[in-house]
Coordinates of C-alpha atoms in Angstrom, one line a residue:
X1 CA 24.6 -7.5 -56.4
X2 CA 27.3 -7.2 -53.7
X3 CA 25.7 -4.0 -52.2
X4 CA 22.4 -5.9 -52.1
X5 CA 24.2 -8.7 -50.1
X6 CA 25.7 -6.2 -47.7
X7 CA 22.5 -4.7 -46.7
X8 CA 21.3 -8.2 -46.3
X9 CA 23.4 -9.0 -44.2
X10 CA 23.7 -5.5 -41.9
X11 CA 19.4 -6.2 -41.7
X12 CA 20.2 -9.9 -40.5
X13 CA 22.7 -8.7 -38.4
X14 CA 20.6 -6.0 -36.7
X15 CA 17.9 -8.2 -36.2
X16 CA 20.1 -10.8 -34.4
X17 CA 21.5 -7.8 -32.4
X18 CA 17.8 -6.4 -31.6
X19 CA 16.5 -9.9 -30.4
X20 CA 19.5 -10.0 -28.4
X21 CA 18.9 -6.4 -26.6
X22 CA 15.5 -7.9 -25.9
X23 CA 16.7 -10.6 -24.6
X24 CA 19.0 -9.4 -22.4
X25 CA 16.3 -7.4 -21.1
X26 CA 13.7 -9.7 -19.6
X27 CA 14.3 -11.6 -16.1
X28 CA 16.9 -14.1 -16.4
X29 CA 14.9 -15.9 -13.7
X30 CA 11.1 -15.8 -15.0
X31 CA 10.5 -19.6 -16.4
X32 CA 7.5 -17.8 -17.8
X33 CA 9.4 -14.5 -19.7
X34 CA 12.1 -16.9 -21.0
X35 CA 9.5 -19.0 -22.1
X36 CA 7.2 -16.3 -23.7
X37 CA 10.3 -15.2 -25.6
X38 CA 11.1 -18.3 -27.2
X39 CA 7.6 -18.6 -28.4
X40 CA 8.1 -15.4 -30.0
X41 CA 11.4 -16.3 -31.0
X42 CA 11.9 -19.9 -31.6
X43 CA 13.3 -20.1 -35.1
X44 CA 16.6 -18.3 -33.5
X45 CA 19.4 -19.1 -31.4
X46 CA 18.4 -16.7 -28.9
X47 CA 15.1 -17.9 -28.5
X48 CA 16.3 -21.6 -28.6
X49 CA 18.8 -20.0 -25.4
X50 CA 15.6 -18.5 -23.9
X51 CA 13.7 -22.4 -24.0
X52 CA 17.2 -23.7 -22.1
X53 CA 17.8 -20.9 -19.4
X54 CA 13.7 -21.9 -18.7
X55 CA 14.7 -25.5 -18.7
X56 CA 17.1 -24.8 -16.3
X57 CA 15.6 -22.8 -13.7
X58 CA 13.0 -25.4 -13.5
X59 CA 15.3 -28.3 -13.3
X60 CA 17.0 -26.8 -10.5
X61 CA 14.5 -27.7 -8.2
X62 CA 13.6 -31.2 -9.7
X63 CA 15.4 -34.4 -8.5
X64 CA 17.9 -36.4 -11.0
X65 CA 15.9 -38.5 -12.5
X66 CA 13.4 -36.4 -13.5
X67 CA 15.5 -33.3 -14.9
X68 CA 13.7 -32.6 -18.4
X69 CA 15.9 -33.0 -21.3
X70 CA 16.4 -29.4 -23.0
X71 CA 16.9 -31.1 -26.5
X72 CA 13.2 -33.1 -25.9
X73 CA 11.0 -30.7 -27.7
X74 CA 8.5 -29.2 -25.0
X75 CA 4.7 -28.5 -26.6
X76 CA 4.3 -24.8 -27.6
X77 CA 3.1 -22.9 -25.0
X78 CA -0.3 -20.6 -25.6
X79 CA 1.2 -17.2 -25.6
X80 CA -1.7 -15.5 -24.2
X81 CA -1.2 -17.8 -21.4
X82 CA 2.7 -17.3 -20.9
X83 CA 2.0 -13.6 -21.6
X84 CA -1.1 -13.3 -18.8
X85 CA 1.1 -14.4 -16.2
X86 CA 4.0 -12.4 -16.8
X87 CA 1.7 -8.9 -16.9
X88 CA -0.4 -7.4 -14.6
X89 CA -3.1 -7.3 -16.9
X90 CA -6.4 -8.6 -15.9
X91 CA -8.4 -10.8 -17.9
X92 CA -12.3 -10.6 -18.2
X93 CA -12.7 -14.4 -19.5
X94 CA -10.3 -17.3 -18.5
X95 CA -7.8 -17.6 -21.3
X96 CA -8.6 -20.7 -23.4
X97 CA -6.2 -23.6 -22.4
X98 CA -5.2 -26.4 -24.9
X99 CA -5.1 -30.2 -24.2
X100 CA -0.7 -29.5 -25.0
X101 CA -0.4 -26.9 -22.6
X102 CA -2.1 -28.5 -20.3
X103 CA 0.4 -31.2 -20.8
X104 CA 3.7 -29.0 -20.8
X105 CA 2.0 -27.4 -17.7
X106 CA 1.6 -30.8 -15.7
X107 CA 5.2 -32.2 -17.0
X108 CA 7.0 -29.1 -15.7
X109 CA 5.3 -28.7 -12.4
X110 CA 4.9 -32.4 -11.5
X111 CA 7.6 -31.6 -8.7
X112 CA 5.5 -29.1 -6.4
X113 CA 4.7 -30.3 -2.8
X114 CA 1.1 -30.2 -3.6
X115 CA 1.3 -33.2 -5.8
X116 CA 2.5 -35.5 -3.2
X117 CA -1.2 -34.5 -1.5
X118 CA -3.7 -37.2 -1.7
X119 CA -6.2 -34.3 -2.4
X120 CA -4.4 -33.5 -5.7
X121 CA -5.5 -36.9 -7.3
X122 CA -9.2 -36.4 -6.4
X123 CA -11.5 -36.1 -9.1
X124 CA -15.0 -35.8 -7.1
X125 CA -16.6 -34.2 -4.1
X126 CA -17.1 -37.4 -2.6
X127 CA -13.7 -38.7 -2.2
X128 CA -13.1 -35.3 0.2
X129 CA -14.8 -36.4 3.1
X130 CA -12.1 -39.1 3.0
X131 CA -8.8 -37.2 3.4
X132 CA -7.2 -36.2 6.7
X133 CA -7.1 -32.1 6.9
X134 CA -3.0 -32.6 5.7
X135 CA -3.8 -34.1 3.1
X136 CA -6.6 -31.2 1.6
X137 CA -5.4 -29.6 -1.3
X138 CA -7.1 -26.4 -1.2
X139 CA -6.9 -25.5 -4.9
X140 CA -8.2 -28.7 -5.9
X141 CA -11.2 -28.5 -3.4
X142 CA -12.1 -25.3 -4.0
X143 CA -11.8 -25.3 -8.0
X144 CA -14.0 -28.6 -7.9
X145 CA -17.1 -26.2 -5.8
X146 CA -16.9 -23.4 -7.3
X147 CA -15.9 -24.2 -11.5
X148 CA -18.0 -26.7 -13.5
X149 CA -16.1 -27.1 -16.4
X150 CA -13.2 -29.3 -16.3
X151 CA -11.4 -27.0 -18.5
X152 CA -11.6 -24.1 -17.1
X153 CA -10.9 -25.9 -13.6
X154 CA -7.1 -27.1 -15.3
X155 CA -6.8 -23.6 -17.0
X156 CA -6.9 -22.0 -13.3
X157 CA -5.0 -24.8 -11.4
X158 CA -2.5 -24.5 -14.2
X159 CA -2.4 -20.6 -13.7
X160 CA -1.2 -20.9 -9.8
X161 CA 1.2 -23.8 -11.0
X162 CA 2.7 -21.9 -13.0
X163 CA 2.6 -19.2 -10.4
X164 CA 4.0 -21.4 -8.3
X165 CA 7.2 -22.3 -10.6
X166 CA 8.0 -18.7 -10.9
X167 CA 8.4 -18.3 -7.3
X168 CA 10.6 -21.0 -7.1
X169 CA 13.0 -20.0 -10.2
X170 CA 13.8 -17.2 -7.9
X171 CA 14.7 -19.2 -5.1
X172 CA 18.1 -21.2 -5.0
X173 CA 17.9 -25.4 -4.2
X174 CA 16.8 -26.2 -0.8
X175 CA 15.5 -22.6 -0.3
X176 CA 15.0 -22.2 3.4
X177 CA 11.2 -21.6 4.7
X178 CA 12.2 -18.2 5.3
X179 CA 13.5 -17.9 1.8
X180 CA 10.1 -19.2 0.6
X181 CA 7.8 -16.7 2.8
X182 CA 9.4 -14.3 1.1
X183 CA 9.8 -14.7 -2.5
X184 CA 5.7 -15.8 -2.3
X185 CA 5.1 -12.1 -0.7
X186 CA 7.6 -10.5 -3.4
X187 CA 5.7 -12.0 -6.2
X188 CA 2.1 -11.6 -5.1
X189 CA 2.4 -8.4 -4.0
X190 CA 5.1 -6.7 -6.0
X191 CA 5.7 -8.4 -8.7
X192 CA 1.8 -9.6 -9.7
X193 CA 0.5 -6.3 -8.2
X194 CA -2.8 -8.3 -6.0
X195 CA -4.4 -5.7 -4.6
X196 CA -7.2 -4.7 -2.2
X197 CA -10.1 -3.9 -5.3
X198 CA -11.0 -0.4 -5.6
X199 CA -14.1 1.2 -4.2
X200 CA -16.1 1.6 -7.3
X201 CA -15.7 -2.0 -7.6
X202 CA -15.8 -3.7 -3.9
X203 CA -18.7 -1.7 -2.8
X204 CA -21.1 -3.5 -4.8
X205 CA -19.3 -6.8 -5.2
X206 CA -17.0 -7.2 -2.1
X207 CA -17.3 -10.7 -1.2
X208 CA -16.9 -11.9 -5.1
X209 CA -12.8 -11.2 -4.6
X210 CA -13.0 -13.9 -2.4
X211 CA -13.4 -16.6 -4.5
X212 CA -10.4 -18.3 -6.2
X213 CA -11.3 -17.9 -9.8
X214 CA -12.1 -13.9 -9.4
X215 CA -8.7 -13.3 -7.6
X216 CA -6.9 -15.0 -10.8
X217 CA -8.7 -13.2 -13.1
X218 CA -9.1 -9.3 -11.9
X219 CA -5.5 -9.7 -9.7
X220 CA -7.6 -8.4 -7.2
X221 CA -9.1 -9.9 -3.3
X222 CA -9.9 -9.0 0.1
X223 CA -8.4 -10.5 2.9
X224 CA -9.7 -14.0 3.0
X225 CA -9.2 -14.5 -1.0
X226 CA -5.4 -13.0 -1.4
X227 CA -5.0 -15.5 1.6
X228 CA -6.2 -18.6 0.1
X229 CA -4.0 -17.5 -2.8
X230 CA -1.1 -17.5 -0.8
X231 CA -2.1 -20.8 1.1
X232 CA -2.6 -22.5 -2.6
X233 CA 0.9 -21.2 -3.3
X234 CA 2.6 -22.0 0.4
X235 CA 0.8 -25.8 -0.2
X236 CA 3.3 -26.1 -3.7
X237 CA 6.3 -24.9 -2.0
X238 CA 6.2 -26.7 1.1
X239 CA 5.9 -23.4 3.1
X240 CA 3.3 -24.3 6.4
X241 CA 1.1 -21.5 7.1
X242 CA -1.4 -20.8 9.6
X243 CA -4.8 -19.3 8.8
X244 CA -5.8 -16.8 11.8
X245 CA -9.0 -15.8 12.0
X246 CA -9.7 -12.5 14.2
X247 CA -13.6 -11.5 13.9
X248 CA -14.4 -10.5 10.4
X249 CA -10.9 -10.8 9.2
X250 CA -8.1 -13.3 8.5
X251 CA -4.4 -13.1 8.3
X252 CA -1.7 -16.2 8.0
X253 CA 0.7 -16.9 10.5
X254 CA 4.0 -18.1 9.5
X255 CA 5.9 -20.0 13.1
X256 CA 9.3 -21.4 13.3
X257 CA 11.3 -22.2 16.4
X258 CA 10.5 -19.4 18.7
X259 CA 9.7 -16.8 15.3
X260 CA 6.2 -16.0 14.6
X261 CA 5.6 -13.8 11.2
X262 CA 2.1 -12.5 10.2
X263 CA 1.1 -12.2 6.9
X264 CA -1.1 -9.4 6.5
X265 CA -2.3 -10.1 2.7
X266 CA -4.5 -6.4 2.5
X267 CA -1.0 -4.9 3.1
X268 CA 1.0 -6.3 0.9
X269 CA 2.2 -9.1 3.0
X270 CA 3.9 -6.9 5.7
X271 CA 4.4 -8.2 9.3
X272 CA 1.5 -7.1 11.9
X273 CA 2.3 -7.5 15.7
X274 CA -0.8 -9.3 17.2
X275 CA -1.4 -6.1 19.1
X276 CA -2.5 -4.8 16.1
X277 CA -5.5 -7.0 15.6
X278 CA -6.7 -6.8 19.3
X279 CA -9.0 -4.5 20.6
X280 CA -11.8 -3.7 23.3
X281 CA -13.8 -6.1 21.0
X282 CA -11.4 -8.4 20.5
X283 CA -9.4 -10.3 22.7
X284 CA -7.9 -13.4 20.6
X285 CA -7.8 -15.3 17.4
X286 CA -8.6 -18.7 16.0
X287 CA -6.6 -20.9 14.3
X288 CA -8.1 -22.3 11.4
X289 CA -7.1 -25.4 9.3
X290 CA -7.6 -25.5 5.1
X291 CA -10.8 -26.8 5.9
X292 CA -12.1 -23.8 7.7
X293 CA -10.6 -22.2 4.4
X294 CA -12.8 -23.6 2.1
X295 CA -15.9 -23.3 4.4
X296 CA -14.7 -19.6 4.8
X297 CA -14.8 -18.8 1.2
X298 CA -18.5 -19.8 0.8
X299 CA -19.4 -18.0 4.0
X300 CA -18.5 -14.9 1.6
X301 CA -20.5 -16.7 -1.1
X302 CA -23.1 -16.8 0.6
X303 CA -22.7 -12.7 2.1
X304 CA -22.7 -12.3 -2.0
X305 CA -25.8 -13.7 -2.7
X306 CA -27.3 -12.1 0.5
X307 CA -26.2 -8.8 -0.6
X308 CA -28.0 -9.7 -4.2
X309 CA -31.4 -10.7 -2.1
X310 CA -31.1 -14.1 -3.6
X311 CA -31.6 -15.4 0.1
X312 CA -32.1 -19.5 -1.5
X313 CA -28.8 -19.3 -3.1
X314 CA -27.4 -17.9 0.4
X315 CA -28.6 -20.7 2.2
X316 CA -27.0 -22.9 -0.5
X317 CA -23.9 -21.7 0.3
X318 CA -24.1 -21.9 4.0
X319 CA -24.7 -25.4 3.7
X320 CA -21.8 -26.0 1.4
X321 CA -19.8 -23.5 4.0
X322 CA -20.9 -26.5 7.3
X323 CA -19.8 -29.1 5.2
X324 CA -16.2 -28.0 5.3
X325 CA -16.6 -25.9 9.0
X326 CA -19.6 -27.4 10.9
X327 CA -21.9 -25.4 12.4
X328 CA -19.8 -22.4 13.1
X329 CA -22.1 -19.9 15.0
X330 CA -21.5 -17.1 13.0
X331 CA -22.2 -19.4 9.9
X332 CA -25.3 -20.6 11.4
X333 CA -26.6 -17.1 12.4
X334 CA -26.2 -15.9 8.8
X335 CA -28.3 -18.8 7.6
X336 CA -30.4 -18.8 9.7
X337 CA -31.1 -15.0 9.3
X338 CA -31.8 -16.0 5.4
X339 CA -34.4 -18.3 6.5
X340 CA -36.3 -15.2 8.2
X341 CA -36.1 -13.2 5.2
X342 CA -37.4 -15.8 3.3
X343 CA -40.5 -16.0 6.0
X344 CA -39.7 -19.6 7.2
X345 CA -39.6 -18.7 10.9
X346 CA -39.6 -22.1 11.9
X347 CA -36.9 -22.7 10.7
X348 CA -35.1 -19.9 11.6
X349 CA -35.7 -19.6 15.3
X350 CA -34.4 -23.9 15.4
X351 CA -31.1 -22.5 14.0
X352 CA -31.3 -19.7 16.4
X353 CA -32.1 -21.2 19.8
X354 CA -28.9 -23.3 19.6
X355 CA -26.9 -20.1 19.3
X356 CA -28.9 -17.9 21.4
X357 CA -26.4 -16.2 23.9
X358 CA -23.1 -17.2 22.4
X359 CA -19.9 -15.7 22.3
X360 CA -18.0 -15.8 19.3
X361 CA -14.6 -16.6 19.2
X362 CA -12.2 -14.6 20.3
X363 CA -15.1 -11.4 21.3
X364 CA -15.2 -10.0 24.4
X365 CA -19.2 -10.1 24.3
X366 CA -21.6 -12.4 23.6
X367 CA -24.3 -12.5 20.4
X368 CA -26.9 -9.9 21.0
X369 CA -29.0 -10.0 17.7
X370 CA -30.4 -13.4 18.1
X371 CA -31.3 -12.8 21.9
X372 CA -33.4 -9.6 21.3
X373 CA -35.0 -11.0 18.3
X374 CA -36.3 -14.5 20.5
X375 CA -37.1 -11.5 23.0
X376 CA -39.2 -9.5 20.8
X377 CA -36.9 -6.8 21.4
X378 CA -36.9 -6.6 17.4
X379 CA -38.5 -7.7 14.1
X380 CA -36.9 -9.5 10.8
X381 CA -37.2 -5.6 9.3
X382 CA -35.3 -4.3 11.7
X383 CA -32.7 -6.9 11.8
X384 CA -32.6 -6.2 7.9
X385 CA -31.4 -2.3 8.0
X386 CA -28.7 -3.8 10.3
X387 CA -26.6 -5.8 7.2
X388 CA -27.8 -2.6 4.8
X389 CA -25.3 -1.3 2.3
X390 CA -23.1 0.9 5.2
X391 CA -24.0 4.6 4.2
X392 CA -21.0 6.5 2.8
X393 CA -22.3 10.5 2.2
X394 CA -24.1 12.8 4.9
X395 CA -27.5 12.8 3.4
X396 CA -27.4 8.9 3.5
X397 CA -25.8 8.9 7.0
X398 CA -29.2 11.2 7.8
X399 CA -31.4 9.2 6.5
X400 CA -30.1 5.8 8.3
X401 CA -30.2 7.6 11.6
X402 CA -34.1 8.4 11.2
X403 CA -34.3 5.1 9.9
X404 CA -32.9 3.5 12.8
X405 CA -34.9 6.1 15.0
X406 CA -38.1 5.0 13.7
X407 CA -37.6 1.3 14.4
X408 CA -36.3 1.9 17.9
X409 CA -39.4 4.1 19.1
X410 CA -41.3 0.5 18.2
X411 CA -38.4 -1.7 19.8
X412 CA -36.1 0.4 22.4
X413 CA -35.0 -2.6 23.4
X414 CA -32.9 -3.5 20.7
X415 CA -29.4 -3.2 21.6
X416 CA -27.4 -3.9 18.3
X417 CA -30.0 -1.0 17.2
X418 CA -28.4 1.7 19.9
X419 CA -25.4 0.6 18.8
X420 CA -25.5 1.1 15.2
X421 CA -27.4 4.3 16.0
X422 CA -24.5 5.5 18.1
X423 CA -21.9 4.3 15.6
X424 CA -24.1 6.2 12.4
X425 CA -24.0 9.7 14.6
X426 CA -20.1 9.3 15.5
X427 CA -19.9 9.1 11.9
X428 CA -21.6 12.8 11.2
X429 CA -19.2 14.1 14.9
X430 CA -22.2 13.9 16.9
X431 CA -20.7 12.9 19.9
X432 CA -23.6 14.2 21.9
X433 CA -26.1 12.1 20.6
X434 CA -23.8 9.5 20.2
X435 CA -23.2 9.5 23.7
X436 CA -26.7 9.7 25.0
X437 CA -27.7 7.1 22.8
X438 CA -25.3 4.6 24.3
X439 CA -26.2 5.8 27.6
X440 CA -29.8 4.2 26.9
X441 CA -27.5 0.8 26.2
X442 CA -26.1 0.7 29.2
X443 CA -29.5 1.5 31.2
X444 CA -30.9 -1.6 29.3
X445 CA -27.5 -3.8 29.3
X446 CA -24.4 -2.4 31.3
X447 CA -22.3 -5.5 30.8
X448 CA -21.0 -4.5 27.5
X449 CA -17.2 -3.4 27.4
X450 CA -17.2 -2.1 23.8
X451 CA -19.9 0.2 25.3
X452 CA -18.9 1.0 28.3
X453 CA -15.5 1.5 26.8
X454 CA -17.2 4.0 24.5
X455 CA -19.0 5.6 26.6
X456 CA -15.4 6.3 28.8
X457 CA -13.9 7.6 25.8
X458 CA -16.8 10.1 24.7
X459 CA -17.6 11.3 28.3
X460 CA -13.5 12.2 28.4
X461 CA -13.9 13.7 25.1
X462 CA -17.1 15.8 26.8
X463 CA -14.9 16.8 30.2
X464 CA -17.9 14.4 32.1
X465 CA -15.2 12.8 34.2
X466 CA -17.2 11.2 37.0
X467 CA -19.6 9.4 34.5
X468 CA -16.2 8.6 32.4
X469 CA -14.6 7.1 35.1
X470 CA -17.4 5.0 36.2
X471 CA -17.7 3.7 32.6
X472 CA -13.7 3.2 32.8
X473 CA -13.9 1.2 36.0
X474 CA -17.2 -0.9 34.3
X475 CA -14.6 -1.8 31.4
X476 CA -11.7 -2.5 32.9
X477 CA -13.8 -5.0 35.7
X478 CA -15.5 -6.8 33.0
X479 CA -12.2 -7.5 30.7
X480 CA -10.5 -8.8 34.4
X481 CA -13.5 -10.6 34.9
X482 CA -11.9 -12.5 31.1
X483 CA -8.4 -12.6 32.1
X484 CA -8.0 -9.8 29.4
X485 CA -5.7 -6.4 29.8
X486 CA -5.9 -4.5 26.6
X487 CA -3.8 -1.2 25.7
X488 CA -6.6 0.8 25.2
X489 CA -8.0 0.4 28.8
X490 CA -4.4 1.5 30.2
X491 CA -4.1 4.3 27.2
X492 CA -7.7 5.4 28.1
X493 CA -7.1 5.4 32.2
X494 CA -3.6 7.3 31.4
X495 CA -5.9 10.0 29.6
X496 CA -8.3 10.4 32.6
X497 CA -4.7 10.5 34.9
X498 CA -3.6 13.4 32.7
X499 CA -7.1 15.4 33.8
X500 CA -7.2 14.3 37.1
X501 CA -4.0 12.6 38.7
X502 CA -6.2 11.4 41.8
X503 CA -7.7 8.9 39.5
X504 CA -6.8 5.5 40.6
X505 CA -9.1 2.1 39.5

């Protein structure tokens, strides 16, 4: 009997001494570890300790009077729920959230910024059109177009609270902004692992890890979803970012006093000069507003659908992209192309002769597409091969140049044709080809500086100086003629020096 009640009590005492090496083990500032333990755990005094130390860190950012009592028994939490946010794991389904963990979610977090927002308390579409742009709250917006089920809408607005809350257990009271930018970028991109999805996944569904509810799930996104991620996040910690917009890309911008910080969310957050994101082709950015944001987002709906050949459901989301961004050029080209492949010309060429000629923001040349097709310097087909799959193997690289061949023998007009044609030989090292190709380009439209740029840079590549320089000097006149000096042109003229140090522009 009393050796029985010794081993009793070494087992309970090993136990106790096991939960309390696990214990000591998890992150002493994760509201959602702590919390996931004491589920596990709750019938001990460790686990009880675990439910206090959560209590804590989230008290420490709430005011006085609306600390939250540690001996006021909290709802149980879903594990799964606790347990998905703590991992890296990705889920296939949304986990199923119940009515009291919805509850415990909403008492704990009713401190984030967001919730003073007049766009968190909207419960329609309607009541959007209402709010001034600082008072959008993007997650709200968003979840309301893209999730149906009310549910399912709380589950993933409860996910990036709780998101949210762990970022700020890490942070000490009144965390500076600086403190905030950050811890966000520590726990996106390190400690939650979101990620640029890999090829076998983003070449046939790219534009899908845009959308709010993807990025949650597969803890992947491209550029525009990890950003409005981190905006959703930035909006519940009071952190004011920027959305910049360079042509087919976006970045945040982070400015204080005379500090600017870019946020480059396919790199895990890492500062980006804004040298890095100009070029011959672009010259500056636009800044964008939460609205733009949300339009954005079904912009890449809508490339989603296009990519699928479900041109209706394209449109549909163009439309619901120029409620939130008006009638972005871009935007407008992209439906209106969908309108063509659908055969309703009509409408297609009203959409296009308001955009006919224009330069999108931030290029350095105008909108050729639309031009040559009002021209008939191209068909709808031919416009088609130009948004294609992008070939990634020789034999398809091949067959897209006799594609693209084919199609300019009927149009040789067609200067985003050349261009793509020059573009697919570079790929295979044909510089030759490449070269002559653009040449054409230039004989049909020489005020181009991505192409006369190119053409520079292949004829130095070729030791044809004379016609490089005179391609130089093209460039370099047309960028002055925007106010615009890049790098590349004093890179590329520095080159030229180096064969022939008489060279002056």
């Amino acid at each position: 009997m009393i050796f029985s009640s010794l081993v009793l009590l070494f087992l309970s005492i090993t136990a106790k001494e096991r939960i309390d090496t696990l214990y000591h083990k998890i992150d002493p500032f994760s509201i959602s570890k702590q919390l996931a333990f004491y589920e596990l755990y709750s019938q001990t005094d460790t686990g009880n300790r675990a439910l206090r130390r959560a209590l804590d860190l989230i008290n420490i950012h709430r005011p006085l009077s609306e600390q939250i009592d540690c001996h006021v028994k909290i709802p149980p939490f879903n594990p799964s729920l606790i347990v998905g946010l703590s991992s890296q794991l990705t889920r296939k389904v949304p986990v199923e959230i119940r009515d009291e963990d919805l509850k415990t979610i909403q008492k704990i977090s009713s401190h984030l910024s967001n919730r003073k927002l007049k766009g968190y308390s909207i419960g329609s579409l309607d009541e959007v059109k209402n709010l001034e742009i600082d008072q959008l709250d993007l997650t709200r917006i968003l979840l309301l177009e893209l999730v149906q089920d009310p549910k399912q809408r709380a589950y993933y607005e409860a996910t990036v609270d709780l998101m949210a809350l762990e970022i700020l257990a890490h942070l000490p009271k009144g965390a500076s902004l600086e403190e905030k930018l950050e811890k966000i970028s520590s726990y996106v991109f390190h400690d939650m692992e979101y990620r640029f999805p890999p090829q076998s996944i983003w070449v046939e569904e790219l534009d899908s890890f845009t959308l709010l509810p993807t990025i949650l799930d597969s803890r992947f996104g491209v550029c525009l979803g990890v950003s409005t991620l981190y905006l959703a996040l930035a909006q519940r910690l009071d952190l004011p970012l920027i959305p910049i917009t360079p042509p087919g890309h976006i970045f945040l911008r982070f400015e204080y006093k005379e500090n600017i910080t870019n946020i480059e969310t396919t790199a895990r957050g890492i500062h980006l000069p804004d040298s890095h994101y100009l070029s011959i082709q672009t010259k500056s950015f636009k800044r964008r507003d939460l609205k733009d944001v949300v339009g954005l987002n079904f912009m890449n709906q809508g490339a989603l659908y296009w990519q699928q050949n479900d041109h209706q459901k394209a449109i549909q989301a163009y439309d619901t992209a120029i409620k939130y961004m008006g009638e972005d050029p871009l935007l407008m080209r992209f439906k209106g192309l969908q309108h063509l492949f659908l055969g309703e010309k009509e409408k297609a060429d009203e959409i296009f002769k308001k955009i006919r000629n224009v330069t999108l923001d931030g290029s350095t040349y105008k909108d050729t597409q639309i031009d040559d097709l009002l021209l008939g310097h191209i068909d709808k087909d031919g416009l088609k091969m130009l948004y294609n799959k992008e070939a990634d193997d020789r034999n398809a690289l091949e067959n897209q140049i006799k594609k693209l061949q084919a199609k300019l023998k009927d149009y040789p007009k067609f200067r985003d044709g050349l261009f793509h044609l020059a573009g697919t030989w570079l790929a295979l090292h044909r510089t030759k080809e490449a070269y002559d190709v653009l040449v054409t380009y230039h004989q049909i439209d020489p005020k181009n500086p991505v192409v006369e740029y190119y053409l520079a840079a292949l004829a130095l590549e070729r030791m044809q100086l004379d016609e490089g320089k005179i391609f130089l000097k093209n460039t370099q006149q047309l960028l002055k003629e925007q106010s615009y000096y890049p790098n590349a042109i004093k890179d590329l003229y520095m080159a030229y020096k180096k064969e022939d140090p008489t060279f002056n522009f």
